[in-house]
mmCIF file of C-alpha atoms in Angstrom:
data_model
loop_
_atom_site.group_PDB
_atom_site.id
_atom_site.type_symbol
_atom_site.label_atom_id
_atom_site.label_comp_id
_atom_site.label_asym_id
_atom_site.label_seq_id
_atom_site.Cartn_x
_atom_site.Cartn_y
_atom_site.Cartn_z
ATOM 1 C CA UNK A 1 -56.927 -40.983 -11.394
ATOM 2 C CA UNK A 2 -53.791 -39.395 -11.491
ATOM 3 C CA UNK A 3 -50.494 -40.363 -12.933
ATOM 4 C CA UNK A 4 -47.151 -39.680 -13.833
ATOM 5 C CA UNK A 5 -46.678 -38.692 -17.617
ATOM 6 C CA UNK A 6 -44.658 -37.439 -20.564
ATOM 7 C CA UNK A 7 -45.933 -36.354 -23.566
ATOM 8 C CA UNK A 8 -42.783 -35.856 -25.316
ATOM 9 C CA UNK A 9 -39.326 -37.374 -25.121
ATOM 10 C CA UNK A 10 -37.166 -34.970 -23.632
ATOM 11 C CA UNK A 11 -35.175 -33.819 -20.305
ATOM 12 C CA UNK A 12 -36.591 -33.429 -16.862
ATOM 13 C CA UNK A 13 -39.543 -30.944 -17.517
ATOM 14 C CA UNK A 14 -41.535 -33.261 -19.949
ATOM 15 C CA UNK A 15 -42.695 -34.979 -16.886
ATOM 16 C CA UNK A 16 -46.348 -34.142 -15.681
ATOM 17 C CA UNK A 17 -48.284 -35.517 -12.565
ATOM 18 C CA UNK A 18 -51.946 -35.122 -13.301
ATOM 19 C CA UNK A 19 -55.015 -36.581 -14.561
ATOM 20 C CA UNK A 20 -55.164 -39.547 -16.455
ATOM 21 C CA UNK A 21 -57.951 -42.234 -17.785
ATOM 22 C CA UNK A 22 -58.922 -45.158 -15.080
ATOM 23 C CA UNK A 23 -57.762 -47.942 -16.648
ATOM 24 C CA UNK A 24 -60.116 -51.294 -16.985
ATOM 25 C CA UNK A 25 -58.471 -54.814 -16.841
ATOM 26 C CA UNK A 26 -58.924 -56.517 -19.759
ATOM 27 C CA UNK A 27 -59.076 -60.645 -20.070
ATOM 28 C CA UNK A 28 -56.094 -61.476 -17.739
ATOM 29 C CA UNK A 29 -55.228 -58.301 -16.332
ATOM 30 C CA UNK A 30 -55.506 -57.180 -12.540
ATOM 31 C CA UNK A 31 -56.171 -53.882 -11.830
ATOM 32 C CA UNK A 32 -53.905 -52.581 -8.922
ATOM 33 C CA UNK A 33 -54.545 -49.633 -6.337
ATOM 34 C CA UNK A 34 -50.620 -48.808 -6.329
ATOM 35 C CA UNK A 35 -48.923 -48.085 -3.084
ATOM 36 C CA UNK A 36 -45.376 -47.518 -3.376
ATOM 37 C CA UNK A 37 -42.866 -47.631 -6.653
ATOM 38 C CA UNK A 38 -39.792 -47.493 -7.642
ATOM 39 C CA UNK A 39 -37.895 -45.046 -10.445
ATOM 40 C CA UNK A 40 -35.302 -46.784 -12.301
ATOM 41 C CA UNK A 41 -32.191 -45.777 -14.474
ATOM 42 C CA UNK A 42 -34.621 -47.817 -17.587
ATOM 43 C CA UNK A 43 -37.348 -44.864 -16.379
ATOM 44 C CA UNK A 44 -34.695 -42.152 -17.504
ATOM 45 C CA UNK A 45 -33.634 -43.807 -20.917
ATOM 46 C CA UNK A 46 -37.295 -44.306 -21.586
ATOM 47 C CA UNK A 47 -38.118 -40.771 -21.027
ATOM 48 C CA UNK A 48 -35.082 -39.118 -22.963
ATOM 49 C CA UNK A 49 -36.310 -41.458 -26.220
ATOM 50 C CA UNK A 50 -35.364 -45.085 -26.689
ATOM 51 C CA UNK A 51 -34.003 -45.876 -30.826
ATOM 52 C CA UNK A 52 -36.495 -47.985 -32.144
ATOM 53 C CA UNK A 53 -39.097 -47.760 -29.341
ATOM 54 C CA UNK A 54 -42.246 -45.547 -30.474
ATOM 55 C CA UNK A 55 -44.572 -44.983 -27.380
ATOM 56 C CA UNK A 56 -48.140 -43.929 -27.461
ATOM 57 C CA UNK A 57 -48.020 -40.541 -25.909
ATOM 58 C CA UNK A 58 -48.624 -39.416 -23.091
ATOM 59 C CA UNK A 59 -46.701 -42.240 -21.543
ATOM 60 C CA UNK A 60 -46.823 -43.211 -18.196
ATOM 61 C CA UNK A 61 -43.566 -44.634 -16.867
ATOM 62 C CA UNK A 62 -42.357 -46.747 -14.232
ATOM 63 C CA UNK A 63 -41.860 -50.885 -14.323
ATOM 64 C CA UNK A 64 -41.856 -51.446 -10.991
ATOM 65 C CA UNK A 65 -44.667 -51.284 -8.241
ATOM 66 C CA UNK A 66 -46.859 -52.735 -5.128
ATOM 67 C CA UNK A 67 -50.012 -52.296 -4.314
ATOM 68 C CA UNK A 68 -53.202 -53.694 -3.457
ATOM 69 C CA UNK A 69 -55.854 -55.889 -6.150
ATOM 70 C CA UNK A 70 -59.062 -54.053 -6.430
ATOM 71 C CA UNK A 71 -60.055 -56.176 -9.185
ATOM 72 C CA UNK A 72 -59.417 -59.037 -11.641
ATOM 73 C CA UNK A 73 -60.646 -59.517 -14.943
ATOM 74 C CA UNK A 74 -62.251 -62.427 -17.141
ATOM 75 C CA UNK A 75 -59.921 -65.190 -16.915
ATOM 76 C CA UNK A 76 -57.589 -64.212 -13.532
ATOM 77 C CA UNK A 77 -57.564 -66.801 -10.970
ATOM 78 C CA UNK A 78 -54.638 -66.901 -9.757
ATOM 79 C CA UNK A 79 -55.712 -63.508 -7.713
ATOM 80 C CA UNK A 80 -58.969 -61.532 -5.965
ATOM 81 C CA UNK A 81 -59.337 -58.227 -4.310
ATOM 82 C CA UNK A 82 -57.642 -57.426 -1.372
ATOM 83 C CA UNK A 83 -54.341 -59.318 -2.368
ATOM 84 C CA UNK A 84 -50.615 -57.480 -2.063
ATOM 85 C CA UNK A 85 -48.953 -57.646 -4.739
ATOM 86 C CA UNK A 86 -46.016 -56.486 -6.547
ATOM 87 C CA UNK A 87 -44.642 -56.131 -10.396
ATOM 88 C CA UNK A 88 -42.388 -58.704 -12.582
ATOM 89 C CA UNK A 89 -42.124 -56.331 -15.524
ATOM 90 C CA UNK A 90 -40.908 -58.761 -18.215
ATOM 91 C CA UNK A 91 -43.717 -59.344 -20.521
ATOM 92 C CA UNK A 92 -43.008 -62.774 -22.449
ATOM 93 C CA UNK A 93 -45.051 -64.248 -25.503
ATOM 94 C CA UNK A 94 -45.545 -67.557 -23.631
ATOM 95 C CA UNK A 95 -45.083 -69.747 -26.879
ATOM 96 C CA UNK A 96 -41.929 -69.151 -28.843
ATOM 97 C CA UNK A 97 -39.068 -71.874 -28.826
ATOM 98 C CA UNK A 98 -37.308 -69.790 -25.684
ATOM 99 C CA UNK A 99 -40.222 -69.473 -23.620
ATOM 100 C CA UNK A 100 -41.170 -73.291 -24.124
ATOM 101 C CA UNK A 101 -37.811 -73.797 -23.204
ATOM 102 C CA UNK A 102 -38.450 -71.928 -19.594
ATOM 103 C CA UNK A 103 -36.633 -68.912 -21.069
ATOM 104 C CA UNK A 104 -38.512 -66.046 -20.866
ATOM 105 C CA UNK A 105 -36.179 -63.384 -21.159
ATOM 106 C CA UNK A 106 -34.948 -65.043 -24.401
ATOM 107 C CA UNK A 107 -38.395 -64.220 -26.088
ATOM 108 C CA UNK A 108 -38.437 -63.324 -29.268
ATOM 109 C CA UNK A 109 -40.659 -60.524 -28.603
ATOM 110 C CA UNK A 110 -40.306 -59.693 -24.808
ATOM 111 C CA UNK A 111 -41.096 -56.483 -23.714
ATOM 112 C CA UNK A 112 -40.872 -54.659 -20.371
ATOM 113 C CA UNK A 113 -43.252 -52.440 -18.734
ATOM 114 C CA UNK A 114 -42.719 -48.485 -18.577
ATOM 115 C CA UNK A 115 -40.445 -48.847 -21.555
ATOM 116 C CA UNK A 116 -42.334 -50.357 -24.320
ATOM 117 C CA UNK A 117 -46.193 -50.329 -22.569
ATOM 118 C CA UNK A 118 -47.809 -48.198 -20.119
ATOM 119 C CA UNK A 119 -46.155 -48.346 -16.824
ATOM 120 C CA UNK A 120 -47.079 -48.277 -13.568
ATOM 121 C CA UNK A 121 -46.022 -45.256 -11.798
ATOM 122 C CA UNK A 122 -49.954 -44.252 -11.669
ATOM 123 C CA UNK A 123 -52.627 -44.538 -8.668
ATOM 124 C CA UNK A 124 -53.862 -47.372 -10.076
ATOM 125 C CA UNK A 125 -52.285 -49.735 -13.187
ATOM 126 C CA UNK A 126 -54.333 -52.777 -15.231
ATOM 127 C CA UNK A 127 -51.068 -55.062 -15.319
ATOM 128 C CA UNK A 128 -51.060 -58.465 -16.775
ATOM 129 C CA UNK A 129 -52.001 -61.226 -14.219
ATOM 130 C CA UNK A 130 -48.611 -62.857 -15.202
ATOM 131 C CA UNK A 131 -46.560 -59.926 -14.414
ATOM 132 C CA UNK A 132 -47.414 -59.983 -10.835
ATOM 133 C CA UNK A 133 -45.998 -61.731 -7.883
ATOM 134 C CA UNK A 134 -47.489 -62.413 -3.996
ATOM 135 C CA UNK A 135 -46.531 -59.996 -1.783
ATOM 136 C CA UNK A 136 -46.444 -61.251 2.612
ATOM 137 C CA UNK A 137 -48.452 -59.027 4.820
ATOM 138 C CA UNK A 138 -45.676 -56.688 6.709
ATOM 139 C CA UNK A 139 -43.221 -56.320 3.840
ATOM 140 C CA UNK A 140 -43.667 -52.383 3.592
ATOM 141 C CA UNK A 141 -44.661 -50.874 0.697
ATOM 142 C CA UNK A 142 -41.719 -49.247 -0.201
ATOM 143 C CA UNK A 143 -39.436 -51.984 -0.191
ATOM 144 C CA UNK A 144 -42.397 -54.268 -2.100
ATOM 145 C CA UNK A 145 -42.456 -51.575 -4.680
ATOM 146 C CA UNK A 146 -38.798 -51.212 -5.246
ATOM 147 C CA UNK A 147 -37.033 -54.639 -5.276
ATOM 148 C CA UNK A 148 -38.503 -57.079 -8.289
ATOM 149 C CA UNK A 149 -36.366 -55.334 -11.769
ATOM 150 C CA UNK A 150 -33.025 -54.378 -9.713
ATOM 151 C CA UNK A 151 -32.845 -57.857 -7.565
ATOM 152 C CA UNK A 152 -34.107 -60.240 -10.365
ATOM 153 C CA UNK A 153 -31.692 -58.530 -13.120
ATOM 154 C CA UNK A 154 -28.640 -59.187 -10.664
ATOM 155 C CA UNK A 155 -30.091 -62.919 -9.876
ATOM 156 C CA UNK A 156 -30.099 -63.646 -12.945
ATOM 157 C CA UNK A 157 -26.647 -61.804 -13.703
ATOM 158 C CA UNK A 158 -24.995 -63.725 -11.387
ATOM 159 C CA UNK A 159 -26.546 -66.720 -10.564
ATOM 160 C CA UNK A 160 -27.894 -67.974 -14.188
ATOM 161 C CA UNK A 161 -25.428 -65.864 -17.033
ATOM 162 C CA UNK A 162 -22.107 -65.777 -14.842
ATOM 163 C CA UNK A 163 -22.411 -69.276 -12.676
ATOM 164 C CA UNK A 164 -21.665 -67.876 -9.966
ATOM 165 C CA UNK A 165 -19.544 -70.457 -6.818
ATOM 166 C CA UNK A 166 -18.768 -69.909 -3.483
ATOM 167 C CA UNK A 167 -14.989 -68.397 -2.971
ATOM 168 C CA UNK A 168 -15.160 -66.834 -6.207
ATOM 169 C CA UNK A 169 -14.035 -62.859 -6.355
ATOM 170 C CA UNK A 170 -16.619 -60.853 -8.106
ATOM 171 C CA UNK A 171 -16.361 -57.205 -8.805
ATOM 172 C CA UNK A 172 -19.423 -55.255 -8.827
ATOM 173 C CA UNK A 173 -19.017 -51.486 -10.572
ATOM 174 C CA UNK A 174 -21.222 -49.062 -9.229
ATOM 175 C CA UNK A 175 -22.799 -50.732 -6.243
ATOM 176 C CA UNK A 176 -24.512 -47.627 -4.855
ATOM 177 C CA UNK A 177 -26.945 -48.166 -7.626
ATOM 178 C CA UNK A 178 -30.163 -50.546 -7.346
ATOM 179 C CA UNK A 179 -28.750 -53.343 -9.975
ATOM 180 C CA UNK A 180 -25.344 -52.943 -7.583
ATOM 181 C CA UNK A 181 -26.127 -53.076 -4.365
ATOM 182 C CA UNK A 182 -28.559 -56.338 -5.047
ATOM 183 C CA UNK A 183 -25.438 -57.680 -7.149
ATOM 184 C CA UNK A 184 -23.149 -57.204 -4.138
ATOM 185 C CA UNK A 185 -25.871 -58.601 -1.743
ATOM 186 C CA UNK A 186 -26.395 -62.256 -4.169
ATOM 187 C CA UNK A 187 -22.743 -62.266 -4.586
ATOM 188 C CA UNK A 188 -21.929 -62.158 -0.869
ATOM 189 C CA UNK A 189 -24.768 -65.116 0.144
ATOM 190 C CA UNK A 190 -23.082 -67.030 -2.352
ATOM 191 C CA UNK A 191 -20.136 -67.232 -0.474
ATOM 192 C CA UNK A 192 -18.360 -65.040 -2.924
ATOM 193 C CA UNK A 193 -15.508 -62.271 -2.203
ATOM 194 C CA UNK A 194 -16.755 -59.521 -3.187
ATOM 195 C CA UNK A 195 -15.534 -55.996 -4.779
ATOM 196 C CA UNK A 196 -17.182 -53.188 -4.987
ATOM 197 C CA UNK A 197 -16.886 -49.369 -6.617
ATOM 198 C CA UNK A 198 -18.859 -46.469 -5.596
ATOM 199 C CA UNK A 199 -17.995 -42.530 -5.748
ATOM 200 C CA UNK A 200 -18.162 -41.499 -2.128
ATOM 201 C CA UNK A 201 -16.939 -42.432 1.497
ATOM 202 C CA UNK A 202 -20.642 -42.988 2.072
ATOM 203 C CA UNK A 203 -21.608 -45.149 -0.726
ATOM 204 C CA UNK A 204 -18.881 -47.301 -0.105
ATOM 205 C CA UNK A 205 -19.727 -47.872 3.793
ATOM 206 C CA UNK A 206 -22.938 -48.386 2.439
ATOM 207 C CA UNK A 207 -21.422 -51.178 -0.185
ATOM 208 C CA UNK A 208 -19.527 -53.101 2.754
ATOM 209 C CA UNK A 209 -22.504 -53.097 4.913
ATOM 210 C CA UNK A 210 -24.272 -54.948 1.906
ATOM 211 C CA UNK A 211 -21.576 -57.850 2.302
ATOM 212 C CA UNK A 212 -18.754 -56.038 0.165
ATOM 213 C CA UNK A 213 -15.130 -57.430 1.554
ATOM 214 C CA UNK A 214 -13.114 -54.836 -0.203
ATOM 215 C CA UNK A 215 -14.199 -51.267 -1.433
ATOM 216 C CA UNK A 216 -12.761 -48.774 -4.674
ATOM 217 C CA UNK A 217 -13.395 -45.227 -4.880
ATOM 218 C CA UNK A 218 -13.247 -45.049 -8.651
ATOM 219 C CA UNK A 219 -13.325 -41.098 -8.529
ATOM 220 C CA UNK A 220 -10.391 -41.245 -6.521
ATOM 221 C CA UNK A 221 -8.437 -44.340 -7.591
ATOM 222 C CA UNK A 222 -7.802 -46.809 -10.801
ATOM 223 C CA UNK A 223 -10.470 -49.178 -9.749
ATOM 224 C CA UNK A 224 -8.084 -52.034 -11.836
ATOM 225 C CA UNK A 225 -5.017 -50.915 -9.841
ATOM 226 C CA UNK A 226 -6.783 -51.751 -6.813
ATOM 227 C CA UNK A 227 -8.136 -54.161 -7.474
ATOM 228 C CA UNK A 228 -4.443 -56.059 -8.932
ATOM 229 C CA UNK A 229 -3.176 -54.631 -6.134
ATOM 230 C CA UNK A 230 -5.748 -56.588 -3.597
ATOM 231 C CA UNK A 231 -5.548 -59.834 -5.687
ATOM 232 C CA UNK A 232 -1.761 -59.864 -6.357
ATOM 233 C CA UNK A 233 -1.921 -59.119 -9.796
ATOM 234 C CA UNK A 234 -4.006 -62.292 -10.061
ATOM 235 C CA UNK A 235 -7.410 -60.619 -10.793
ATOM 236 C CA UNK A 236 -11.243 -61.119 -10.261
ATOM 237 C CA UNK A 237 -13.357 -63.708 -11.243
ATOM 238 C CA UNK A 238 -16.307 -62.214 -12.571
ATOM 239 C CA UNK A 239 -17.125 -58.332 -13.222
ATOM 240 C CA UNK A 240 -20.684 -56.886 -12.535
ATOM 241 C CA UNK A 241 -20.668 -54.025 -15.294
ATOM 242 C CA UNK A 242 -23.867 -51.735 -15.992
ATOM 243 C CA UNK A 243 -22.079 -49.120 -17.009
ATOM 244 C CA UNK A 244 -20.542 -49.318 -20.215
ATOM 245 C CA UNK A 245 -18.290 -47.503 -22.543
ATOM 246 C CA UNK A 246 -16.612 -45.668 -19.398
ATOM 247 C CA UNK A 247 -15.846 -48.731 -17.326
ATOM 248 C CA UNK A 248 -15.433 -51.655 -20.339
ATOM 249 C CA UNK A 249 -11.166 -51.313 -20.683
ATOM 250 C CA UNK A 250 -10.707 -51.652 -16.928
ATOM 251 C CA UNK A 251 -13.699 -54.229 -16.448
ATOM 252 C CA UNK A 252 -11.360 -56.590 -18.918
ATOM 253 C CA UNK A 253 -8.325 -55.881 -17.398
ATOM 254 C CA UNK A 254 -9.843 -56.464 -13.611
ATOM 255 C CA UNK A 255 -10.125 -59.862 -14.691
ATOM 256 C CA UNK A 256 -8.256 -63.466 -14.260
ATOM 257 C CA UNK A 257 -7.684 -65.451 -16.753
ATOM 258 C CA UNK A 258 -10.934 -67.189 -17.441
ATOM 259 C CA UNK A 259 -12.721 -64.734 -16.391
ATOM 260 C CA UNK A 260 -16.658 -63.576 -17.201
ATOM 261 C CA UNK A 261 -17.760 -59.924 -17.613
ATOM 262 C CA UNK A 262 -21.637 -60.015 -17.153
ATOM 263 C CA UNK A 263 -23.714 -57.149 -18.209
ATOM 264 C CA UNK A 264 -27.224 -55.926 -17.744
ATOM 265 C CA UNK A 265 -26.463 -52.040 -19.780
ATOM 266 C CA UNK A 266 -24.928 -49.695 -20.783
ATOM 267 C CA UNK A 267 -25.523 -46.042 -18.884
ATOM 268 C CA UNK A 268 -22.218 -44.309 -20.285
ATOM 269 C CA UNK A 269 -22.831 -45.979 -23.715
ATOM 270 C CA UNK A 270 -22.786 -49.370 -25.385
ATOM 271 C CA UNK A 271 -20.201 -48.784 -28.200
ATOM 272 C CA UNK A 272 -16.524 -49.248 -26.253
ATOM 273 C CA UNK A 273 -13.394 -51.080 -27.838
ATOM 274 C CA UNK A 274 -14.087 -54.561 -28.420
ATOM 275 C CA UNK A 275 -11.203 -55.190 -26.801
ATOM 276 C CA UNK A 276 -10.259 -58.950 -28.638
ATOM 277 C CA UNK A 277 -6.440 -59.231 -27.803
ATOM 278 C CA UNK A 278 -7.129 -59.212 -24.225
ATOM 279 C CA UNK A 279 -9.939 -61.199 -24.935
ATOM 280 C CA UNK A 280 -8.866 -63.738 -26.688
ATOM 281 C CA UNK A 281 -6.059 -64.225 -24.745
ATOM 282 C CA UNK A 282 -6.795 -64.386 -21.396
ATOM 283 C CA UNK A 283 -9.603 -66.527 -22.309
ATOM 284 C CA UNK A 284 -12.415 -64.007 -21.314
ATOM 285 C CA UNK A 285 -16.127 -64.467 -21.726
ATOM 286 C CA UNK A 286 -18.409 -61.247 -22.046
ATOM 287 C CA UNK A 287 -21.880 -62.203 -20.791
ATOM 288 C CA UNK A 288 -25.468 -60.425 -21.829
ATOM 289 C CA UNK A 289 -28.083 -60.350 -19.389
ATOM 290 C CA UNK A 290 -31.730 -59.188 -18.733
ATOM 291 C CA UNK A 291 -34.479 -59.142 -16.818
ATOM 292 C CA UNK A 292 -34.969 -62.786 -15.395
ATOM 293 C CA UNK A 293 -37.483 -66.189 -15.938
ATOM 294 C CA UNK A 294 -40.357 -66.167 -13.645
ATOM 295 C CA UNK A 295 -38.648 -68.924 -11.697
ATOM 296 C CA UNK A 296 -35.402 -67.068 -11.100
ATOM 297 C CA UNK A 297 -37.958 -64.178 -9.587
ATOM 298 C CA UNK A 298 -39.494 -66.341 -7.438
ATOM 299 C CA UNK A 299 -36.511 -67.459 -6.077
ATOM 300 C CA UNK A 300 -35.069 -64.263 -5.484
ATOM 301 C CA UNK A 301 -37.829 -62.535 -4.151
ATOM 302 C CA UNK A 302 -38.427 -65.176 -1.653
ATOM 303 C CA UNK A 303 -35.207 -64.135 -0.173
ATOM 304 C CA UNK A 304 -36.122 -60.222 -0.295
ATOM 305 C CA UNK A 305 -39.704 -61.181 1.522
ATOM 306 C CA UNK A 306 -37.548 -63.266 4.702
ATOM 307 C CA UNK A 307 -34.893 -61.152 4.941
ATOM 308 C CA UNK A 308 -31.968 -62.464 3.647
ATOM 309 C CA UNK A 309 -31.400 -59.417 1.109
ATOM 310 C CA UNK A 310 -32.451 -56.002 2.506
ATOM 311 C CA UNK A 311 -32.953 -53.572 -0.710
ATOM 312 C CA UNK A 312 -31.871 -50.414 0.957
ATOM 313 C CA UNK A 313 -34.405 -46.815 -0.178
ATOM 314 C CA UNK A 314 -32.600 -43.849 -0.404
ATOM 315 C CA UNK A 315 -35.594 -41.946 -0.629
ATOM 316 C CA UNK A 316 -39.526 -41.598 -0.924
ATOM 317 C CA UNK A 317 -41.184 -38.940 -2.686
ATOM 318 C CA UNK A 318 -44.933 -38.309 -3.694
ATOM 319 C CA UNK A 319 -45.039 -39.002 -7.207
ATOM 320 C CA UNK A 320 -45.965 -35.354 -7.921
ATOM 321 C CA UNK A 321 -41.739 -35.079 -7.373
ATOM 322 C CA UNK A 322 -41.341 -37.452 -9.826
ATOM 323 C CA UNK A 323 -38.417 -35.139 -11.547
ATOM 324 C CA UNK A 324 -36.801 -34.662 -8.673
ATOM 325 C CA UNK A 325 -36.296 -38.616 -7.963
ATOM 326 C CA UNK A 326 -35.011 -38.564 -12.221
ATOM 327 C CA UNK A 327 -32.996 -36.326 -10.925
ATOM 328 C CA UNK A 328 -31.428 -38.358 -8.301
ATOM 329 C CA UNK A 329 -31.321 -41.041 -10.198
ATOM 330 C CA UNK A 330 -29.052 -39.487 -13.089
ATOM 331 C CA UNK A 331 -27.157 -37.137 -11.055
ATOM 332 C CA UNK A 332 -25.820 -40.667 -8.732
ATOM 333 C CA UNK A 333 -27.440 -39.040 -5.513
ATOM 334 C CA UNK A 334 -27.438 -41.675 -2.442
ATOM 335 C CA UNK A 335 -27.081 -45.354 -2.285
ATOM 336 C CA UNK A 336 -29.866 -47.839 -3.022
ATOM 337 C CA UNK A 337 -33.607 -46.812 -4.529
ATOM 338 C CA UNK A 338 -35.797 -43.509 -5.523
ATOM 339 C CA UNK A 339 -39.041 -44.572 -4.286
ATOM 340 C CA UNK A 340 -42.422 -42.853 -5.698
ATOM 341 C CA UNK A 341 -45.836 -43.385 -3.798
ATOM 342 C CA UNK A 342 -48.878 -41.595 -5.074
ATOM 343 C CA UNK A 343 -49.350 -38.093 -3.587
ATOM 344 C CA UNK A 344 -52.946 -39.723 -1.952
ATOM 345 C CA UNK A 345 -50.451 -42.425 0.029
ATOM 346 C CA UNK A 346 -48.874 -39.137 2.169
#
C-alpha cells in the first residue's frame, strides 16, 4: 500500500507518499480501507519533532480518518467488513484509577494516534477496535474523516473543563481553525454569546455563519479592546485559547471576573507570563484540556452525523499533496479543515 511518511523530523520536505508495509490487525484491531482524512495542527508538531516523543521511523502521520472495515481481528465484535467507520484517536490504558473513573483522557499513559503510534493517513490503517466510532451511510467521506479530534477536543473544552450555560459570553481565538470553528459551533447550540477572532474579512464571515454574534480581526484590532468595548468593560465569560504565548495577556484580560480560560495548546508557545495578579484577583480559573472520554465523543459526534454542527473543509487533496495541506495548515490558509484522501480515492 501506499502511505504518507517521514523519515526524519524536519520541515515540509521530510514528507514522502509512497510504499509502505500492509499492515495486519492484531487481537482487537480493525483493519480499515481509508477514504478520506484529515491533517491537523498535532500532524505539524509531530512532524517538526515532539520533546520527549521518540517515533519509530518512517512514521506515518495523521490521527484522524474514515473509511471502510475490510477486516477484524481475533477478539473484535463490536465490528465486520463492510462497516463505515471513523477514528477516536485517544488511546487509553482501560484500567488506571482515571479510566475506571470514566476518564479517559486523564490516563496515566494515554496516547494519541499519529503522534505517539502509527497514524492513519495511509490507504489502509490496523487501528484499535476501541478507537473507532459508527459512521451513518450518506455522511461523506470527507466530513467523516475530518470531524472526531477538532469537534471532541472543543466538546470537551467547553462542555466538560469550562461548564459551559446558556447566555454565557465565550470568546473563541482563532475560529478559522478546526478546534475554533467546532468551539464557536458548541458554544452557539448552547445558547451562548459568542466571540470570535480570525485574520481576514473572510474567515470572520465564515466565523458568524458558524453561530458567532460578534467578530475581531486580531490583525487589525486589540482583540481585548473589542471585546471591552462590546461588553462595556464588563468582559467575557470564558476564553477558547489554542494559541498560546501570543494570545495568553489579552485572553486574561478579555475576561470577567470569575472568569475560565480553557485550553487545548499551545501553537505560538506554551511558556507566557503566568500572569498571577490578574489572576488572583479577578478570581480567574485557567483550564487544561484534551482530547475527550469516549462518551463525550459519542455525544458530539451524534450531533456532527444529524446535522446540528456542520464541520466546514477548506480543502481536499490526494494525499500525494500531503505538504501542501502542512502547508496550509501552518501558513493559516482558509477556514475550517485540510482534508487528505488517498491518491486511489480521485
Amino acid at each position: 500500500m501506499k502511505a504518507v511518511q517521514f523519515d526524519a523530523h524536519g520541515a515540509r520536505d521530510v514528507i514522502e507518499y509512497g510504499e509502505f508495509p500492509d499492515p495486519d490487525p492484531d487481537r482487537g484491531e480493525v483493519l480499515v480501507d481509508v477514504k478520506a482524512g484529515a491533517v491537523n495542527h498535532l500532524d505539524v508538531w509531530t512532524r517538526r519533532g515532539l520533546p520527549g516523543v521518540d517515533l519509530d521511523m518512517p512514521h506515518v502521520p495523521g490521527s484522524d480518518a474514515a473509511g471502510v472495515v475490510e477486516a477484524v481481528g481475533e477478539g473484535v465484535d463490536r465490528f465486520e467488513p463492510g462497516d463505515r467507520v471513523a477514528v477516536s484517536a485517544g488511546v487509553a490504558c482501560g484500567s488506571c484509577e482515571f479510566c475506571r473513573d470514566g476518564e479517559e483522557s486523564l490516563c496515566v499513559s494515554f496516547h494519541i494516534l499519529g503522534e505517539h503510534v502509527r497514524g492513519v493517513h495511509s490507504e489502509r490503517a490496523a487501528v484499535p477496535a476501541e478507537n473507532l466510532v459508527p459512521v451513518p451511510s450518506g455522511v461523506d467521506w470527507e466530513i467523516a474523516g475530518s470531524v472526531s479530534l477538532v469537534f471532541q477536543t472543543a466538546w470537551r473544552m467547553l462542555h466538560t473543563r469550562a461548564d459551559i450555560e446558556a447566555g454565557e459570553k465565550v470568546l473563541v481565538l482563532g475560529a478559522s481553525g478546526g478546534v475554533g470553528h467546532a468551539a464557536v459551533q458548541i458554544a452557539d447550540h448552547a445558547g451562548c454569546e459568542v466571540f470570535a477572532t480570525a485574520s481576514s474579512e473572510e474567515k470572520l464571515a465564515h466565523a458568524e455563519d458558524c453561530g458567532a454574534d460578534h467578530v475581531v480581526d486580531y490583525e487589525a484590532n486589540d482583540f481585548a479592546e473589542e471585546v471591552a468595548d462590546i461588553t462595556g468593560k464588563r468582559g467575557v465569560d470564558v476564553v477558547v485559547d489554542h494559541v498560546g504565548a501570543a494570545t495568553y495577556p489579552d485572553s486574561l484580560k478579555s475576561m470577567a471576573k470569575g472568569g475560565r480560560l480553557v485550553t487545548c495548546g499551545a501553537t505560538t508557545g506554551p511558556n507566557p507570563d503566568a500572569g498571577l495578579n490578574r489572576i488572583f484577583w479577578n478570581q480567574l480559573s485557567v483550564i487544561g484540556s484534551t482530547m475527550a472520554t469516549p462518551g463525550e465523543v459519542d455525544d458530539v459526534l451524534e450531533l456532527v452525523w444529524d446535522g446540528t454542527f456542520e464541520p466546514r473543509v477548506r480543502e481536499t487533496l490526494p494525499m500525494s499533496e500531503a505538504a501542501r495541506a502542512h502547508e496550509m495548515i501552518e501558513n493559516r490558509e482558509g477556514f475550517g479543515k485540510v482534508v487528505l484522501k488517498p491518491d486511489s480515492e480521485f
